[in-house]
PDB file of C-alpha atoms and ligand atoms in Angstrom:
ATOM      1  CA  UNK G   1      93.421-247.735  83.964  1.00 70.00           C
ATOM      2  CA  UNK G   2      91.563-248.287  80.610  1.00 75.00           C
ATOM      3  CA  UNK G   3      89.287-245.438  79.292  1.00 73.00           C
ATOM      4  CA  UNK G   4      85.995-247.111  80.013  1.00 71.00           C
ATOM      5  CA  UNK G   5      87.153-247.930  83.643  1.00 68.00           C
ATOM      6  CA  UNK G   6      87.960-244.126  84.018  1.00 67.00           C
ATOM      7  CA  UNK G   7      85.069-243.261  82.695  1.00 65.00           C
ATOM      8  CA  UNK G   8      82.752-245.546  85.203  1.00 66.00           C
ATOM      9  CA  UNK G   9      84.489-243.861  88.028  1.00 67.00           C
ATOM     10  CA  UNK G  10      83.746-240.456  86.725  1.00 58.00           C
ATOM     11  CA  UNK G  11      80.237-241.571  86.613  1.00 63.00           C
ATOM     12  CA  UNK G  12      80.360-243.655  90.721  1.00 74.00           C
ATOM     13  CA  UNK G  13      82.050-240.541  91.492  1.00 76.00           C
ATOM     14  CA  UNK G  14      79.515-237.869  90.482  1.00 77.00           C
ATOM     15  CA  UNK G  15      76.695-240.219  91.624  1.00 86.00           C
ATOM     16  CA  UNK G  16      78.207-240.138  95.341  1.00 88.00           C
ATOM     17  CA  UNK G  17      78.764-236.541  95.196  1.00 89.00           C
ATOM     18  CA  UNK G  18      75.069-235.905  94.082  1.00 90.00           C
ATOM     19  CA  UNK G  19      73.820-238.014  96.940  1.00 94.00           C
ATOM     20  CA  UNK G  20      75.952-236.619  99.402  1.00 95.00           C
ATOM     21  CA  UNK G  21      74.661-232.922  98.339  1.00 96.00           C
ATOM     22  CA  UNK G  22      70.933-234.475  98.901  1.00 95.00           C
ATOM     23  CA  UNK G  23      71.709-235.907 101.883  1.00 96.00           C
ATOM     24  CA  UNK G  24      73.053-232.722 103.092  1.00 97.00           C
ATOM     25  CA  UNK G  25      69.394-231.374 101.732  1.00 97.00           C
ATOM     26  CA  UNK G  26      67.960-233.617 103.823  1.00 97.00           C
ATOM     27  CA  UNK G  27      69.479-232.802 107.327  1.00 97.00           C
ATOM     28  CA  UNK G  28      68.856-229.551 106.610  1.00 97.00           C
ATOM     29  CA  UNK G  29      64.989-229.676 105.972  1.00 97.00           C
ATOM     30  CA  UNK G  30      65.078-231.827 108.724  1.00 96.00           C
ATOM     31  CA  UNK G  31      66.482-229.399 111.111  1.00 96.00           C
ATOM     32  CA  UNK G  32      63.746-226.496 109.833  1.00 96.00           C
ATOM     33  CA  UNK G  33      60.949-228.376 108.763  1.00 92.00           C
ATOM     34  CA  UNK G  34      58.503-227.727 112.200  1.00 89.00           C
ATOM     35  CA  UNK G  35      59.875-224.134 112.474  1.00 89.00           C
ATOM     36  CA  UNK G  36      57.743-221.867 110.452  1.00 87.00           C
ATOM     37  CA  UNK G  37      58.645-219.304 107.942  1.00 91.00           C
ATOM     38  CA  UNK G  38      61.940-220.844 107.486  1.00 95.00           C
ATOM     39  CA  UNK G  39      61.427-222.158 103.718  1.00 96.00           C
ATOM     40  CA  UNK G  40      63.669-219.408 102.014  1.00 96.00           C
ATOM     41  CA  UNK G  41      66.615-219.923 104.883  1.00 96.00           C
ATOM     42  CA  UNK G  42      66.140-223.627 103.824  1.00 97.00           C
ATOM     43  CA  UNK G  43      66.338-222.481  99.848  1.00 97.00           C
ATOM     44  CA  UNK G  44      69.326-220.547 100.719  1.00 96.00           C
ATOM     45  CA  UNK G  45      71.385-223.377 102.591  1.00 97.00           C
ATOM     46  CA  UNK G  46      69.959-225.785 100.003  1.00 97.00           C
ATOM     47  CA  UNK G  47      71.673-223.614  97.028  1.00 94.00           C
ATOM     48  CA  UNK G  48      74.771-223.443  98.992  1.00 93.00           C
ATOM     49  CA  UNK G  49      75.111-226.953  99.358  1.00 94.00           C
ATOM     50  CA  UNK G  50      73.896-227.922  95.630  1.00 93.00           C
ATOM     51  CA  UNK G  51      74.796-224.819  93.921  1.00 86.00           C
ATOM     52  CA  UNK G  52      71.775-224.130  92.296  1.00 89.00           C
ATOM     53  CA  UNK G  53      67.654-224.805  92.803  1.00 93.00           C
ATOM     54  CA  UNK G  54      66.853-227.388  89.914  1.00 91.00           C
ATOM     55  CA  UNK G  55      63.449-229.162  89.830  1.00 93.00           C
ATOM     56  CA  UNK G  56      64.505-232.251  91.829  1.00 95.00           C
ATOM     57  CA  UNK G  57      66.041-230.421  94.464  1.00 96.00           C
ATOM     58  CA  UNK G  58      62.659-228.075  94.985  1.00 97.00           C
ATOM     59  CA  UNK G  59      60.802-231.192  94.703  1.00 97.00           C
ATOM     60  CA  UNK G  60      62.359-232.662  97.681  1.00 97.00           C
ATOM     61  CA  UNK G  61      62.317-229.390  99.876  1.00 97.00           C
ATOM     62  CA  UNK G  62      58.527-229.006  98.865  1.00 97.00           C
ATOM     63  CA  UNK G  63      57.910-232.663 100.115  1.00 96.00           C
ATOM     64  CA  UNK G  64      60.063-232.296 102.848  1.00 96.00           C
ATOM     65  CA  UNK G  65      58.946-228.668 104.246  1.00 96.00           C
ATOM     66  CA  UNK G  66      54.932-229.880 103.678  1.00 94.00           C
ATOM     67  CA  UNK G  67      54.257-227.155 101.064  1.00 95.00           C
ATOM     68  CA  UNK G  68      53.586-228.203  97.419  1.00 97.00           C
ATOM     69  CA  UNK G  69      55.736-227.593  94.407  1.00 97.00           C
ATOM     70  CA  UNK G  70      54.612-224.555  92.764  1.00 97.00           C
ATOM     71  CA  UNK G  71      54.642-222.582  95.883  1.00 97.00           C
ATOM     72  CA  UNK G  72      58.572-223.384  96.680  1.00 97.00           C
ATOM     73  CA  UNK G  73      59.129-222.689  92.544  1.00 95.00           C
ATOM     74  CA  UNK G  74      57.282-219.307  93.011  1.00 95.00           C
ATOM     75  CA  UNK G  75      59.748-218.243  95.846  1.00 95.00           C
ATOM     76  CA  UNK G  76      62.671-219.507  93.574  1.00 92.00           C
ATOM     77  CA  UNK G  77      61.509-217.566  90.828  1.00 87.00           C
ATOM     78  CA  UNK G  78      60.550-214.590  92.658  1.00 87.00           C
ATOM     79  CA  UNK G  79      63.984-213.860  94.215  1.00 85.00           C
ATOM     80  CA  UNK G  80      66.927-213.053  91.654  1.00 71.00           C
ATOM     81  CA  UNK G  81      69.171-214.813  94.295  1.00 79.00           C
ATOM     82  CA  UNK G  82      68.113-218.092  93.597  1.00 87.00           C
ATOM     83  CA  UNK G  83      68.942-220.297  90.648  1.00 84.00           C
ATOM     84  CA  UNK G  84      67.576-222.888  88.737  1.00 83.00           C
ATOM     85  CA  UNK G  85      71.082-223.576  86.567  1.00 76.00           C
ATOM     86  CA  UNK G  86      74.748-224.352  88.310  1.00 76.00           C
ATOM     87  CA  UNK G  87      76.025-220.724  87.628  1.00 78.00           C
ATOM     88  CA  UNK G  88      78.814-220.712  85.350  1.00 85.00           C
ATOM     89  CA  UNK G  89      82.787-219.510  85.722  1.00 90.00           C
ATOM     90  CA  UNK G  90      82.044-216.671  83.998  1.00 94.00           C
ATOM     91  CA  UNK G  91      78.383-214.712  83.541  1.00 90.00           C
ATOM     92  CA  UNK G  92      77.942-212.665  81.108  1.00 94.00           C
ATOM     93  CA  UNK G  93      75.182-209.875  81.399  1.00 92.00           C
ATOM     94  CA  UNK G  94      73.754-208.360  78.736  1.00 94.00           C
ATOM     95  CA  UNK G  95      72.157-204.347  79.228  1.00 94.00           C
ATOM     96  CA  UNK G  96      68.993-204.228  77.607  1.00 94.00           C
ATOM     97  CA  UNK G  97      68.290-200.757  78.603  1.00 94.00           C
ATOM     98  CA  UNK G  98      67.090-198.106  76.401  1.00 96.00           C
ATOM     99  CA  UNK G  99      70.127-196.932  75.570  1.00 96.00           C
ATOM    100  CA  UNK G 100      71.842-200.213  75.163  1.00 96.00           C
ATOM    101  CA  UNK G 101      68.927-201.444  73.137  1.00 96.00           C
ATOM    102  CA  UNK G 102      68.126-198.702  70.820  1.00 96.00           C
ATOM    103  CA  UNK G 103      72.080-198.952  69.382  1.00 96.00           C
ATOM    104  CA  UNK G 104      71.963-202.806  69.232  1.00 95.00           C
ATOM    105  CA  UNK G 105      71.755-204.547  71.841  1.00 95.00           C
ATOM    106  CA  UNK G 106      69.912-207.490  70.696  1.00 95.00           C
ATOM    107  CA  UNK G 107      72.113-208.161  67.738  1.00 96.00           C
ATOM    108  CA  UNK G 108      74.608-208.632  70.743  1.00 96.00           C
ATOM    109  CA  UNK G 109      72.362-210.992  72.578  1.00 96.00           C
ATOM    110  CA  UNK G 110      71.662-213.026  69.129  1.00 96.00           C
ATOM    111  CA  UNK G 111      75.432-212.850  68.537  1.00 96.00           C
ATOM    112  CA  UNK G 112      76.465-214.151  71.623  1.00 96.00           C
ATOM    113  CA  UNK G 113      73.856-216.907  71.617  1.00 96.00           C
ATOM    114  CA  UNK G 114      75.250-217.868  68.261  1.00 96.00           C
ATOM    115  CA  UNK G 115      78.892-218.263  69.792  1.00 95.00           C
ATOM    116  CA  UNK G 116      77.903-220.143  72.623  1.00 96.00           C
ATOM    117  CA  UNK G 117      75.588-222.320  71.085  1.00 95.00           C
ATOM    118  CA  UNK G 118      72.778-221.663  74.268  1.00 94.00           C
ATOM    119  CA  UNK G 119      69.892-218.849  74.773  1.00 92.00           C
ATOM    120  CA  UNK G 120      69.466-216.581  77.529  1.00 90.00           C
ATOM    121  CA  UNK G 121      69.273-218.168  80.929  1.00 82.00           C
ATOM    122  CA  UNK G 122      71.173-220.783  79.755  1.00 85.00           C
ATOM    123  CA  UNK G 123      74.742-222.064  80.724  1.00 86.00           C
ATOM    124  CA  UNK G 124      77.050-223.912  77.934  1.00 91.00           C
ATOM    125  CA  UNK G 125      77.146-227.160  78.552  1.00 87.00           C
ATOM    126  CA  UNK G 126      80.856-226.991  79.918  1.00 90.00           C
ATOM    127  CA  UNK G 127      80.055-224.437  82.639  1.00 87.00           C
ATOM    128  CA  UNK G 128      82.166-222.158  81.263  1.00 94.00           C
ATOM    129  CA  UNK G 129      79.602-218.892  79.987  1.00 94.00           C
ATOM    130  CA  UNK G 130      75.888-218.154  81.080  1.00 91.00           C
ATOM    131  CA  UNK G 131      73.793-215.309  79.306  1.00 91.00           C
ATOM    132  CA  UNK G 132      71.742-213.192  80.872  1.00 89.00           C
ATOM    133  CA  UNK G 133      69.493-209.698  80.348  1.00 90.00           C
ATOM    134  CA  UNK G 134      70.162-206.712  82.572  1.00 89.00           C
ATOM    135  CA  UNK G 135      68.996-203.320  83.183  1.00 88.00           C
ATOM    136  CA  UNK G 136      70.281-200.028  82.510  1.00 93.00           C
ATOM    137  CA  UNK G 137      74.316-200.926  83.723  1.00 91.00           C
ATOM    138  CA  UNK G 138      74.743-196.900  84.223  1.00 92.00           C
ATOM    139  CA  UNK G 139      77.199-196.318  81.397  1.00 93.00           C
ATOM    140  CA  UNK G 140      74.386-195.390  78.723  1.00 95.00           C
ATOM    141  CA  UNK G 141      77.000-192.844  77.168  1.00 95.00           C
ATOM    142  CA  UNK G 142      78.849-195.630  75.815  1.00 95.00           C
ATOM    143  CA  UNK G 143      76.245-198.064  74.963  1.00 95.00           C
ATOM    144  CA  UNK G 144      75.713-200.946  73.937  1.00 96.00           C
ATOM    145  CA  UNK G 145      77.439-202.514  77.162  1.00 96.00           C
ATOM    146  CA  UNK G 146      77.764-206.372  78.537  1.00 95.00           C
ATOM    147  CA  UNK G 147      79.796-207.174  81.716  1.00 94.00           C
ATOM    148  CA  UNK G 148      81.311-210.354  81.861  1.00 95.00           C
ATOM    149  CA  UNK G 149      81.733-211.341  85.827  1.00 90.00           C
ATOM    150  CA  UNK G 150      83.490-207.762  87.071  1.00 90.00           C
ATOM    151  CA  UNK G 151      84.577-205.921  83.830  1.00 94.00           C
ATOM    152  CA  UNK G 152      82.362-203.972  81.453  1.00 95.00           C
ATOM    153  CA  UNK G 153      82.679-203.789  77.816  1.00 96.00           C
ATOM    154  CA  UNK G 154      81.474-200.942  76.228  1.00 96.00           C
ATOM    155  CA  UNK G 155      80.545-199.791  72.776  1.00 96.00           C
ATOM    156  CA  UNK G 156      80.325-204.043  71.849  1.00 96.00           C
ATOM    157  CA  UNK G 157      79.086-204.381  68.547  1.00 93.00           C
ATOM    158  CA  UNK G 158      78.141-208.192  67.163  1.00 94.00           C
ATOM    159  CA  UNK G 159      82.414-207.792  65.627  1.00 94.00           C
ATOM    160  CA  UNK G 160      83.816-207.899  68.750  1.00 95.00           C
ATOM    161  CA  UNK G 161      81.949-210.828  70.462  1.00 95.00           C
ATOM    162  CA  UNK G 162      83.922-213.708  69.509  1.00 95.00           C
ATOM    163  CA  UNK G 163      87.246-211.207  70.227  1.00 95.00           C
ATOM    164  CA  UNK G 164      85.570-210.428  73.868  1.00 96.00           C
ATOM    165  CA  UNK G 165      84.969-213.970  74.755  1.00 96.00           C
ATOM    166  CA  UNK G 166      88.531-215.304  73.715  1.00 96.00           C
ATOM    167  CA  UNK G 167      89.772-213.592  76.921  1.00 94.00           C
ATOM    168  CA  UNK G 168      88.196-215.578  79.149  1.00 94.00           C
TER     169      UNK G 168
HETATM  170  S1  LIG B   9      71.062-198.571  78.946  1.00 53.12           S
HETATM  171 FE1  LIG B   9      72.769-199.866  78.906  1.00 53.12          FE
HETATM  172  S2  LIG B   9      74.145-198.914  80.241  1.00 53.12           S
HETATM  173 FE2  LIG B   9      72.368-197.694  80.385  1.00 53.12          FE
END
């Protein structure tokens, strides 16, 4: 199989998986849409299915639930649960905390960005990292502190970033 012809069926491939995720969507709105109060339990399957909450995907539970836009996008942004990006293999949290902050935190944050070539609330492009802020992650004593999925690292300092990141 020649590169372009692989490349085509990446492309038919991902374009049938997208609609069968919307379709999926669809039955689902469809089986909630005259109950009332059920937009988050639709939000929640919704995410499931897709993996995440992007713009098209509230659109078409906003048109398909009757409520407009910006008040299925408020409930998406309100809860912490939901997301807007596919969630990457590995998410690394950032403390912001006093603490954290006061002994460099955001020289962490800028350092990381740097690495990963994305800003905060952002994914890299291959999935792999997300960045995000935190609160105080209860280890102030040995600030400043990111977790990456499970594991803290404590006592970072902008040095140690790329070293941190080349374990995962
Ligand atoms: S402020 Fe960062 S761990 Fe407490």
């Amino acid at each position: 199989m020649s590169e372009d012809t692989k490349q085509a069926k990446v492309v038919i491939d991902a374009a049938a998986e997208e609609k069968e995720k919307l379709d999926a969507i669809k039955k689902v709105i469809e089986t909630y849409r005259d109950k009332p109060g059920c937009l988050i339990a639709v939000l929640h399957l919704a995410q499931e299915i897709y993996g995440c909450l992007p713009l098209h995907v509230q659109q078409a539970i906003a048109q398909g639930m009757g409520e407009t836009l910006s008040h299925v996008s408020g409930v998406v942004s309100f809860y912490s649960y939901f997301s807007t990006l596919p969630r990457a293999q590995h998410a690394i949290k950032i403390c912001m905390g006093t603490a954290c902050y006061v002994r460099g935190g955001k020289r962490i944050v800028e350092r990381l960005e740097e690495e990963l070539g994305i800003s905060v609330g952002e994914s890299t492009p291959d999935g792999k990292f997300s960045i995000a802020i935190t609160r105080c992650l209860g280890a102030c004593g040995l600030a400043p502190v990111l977790m990456i999925d499970e594991d803290v690292h404590q006592q970072v300092n902008p040095d140690k970033v790329e070293k941190i990141l080349s374990k995962y």
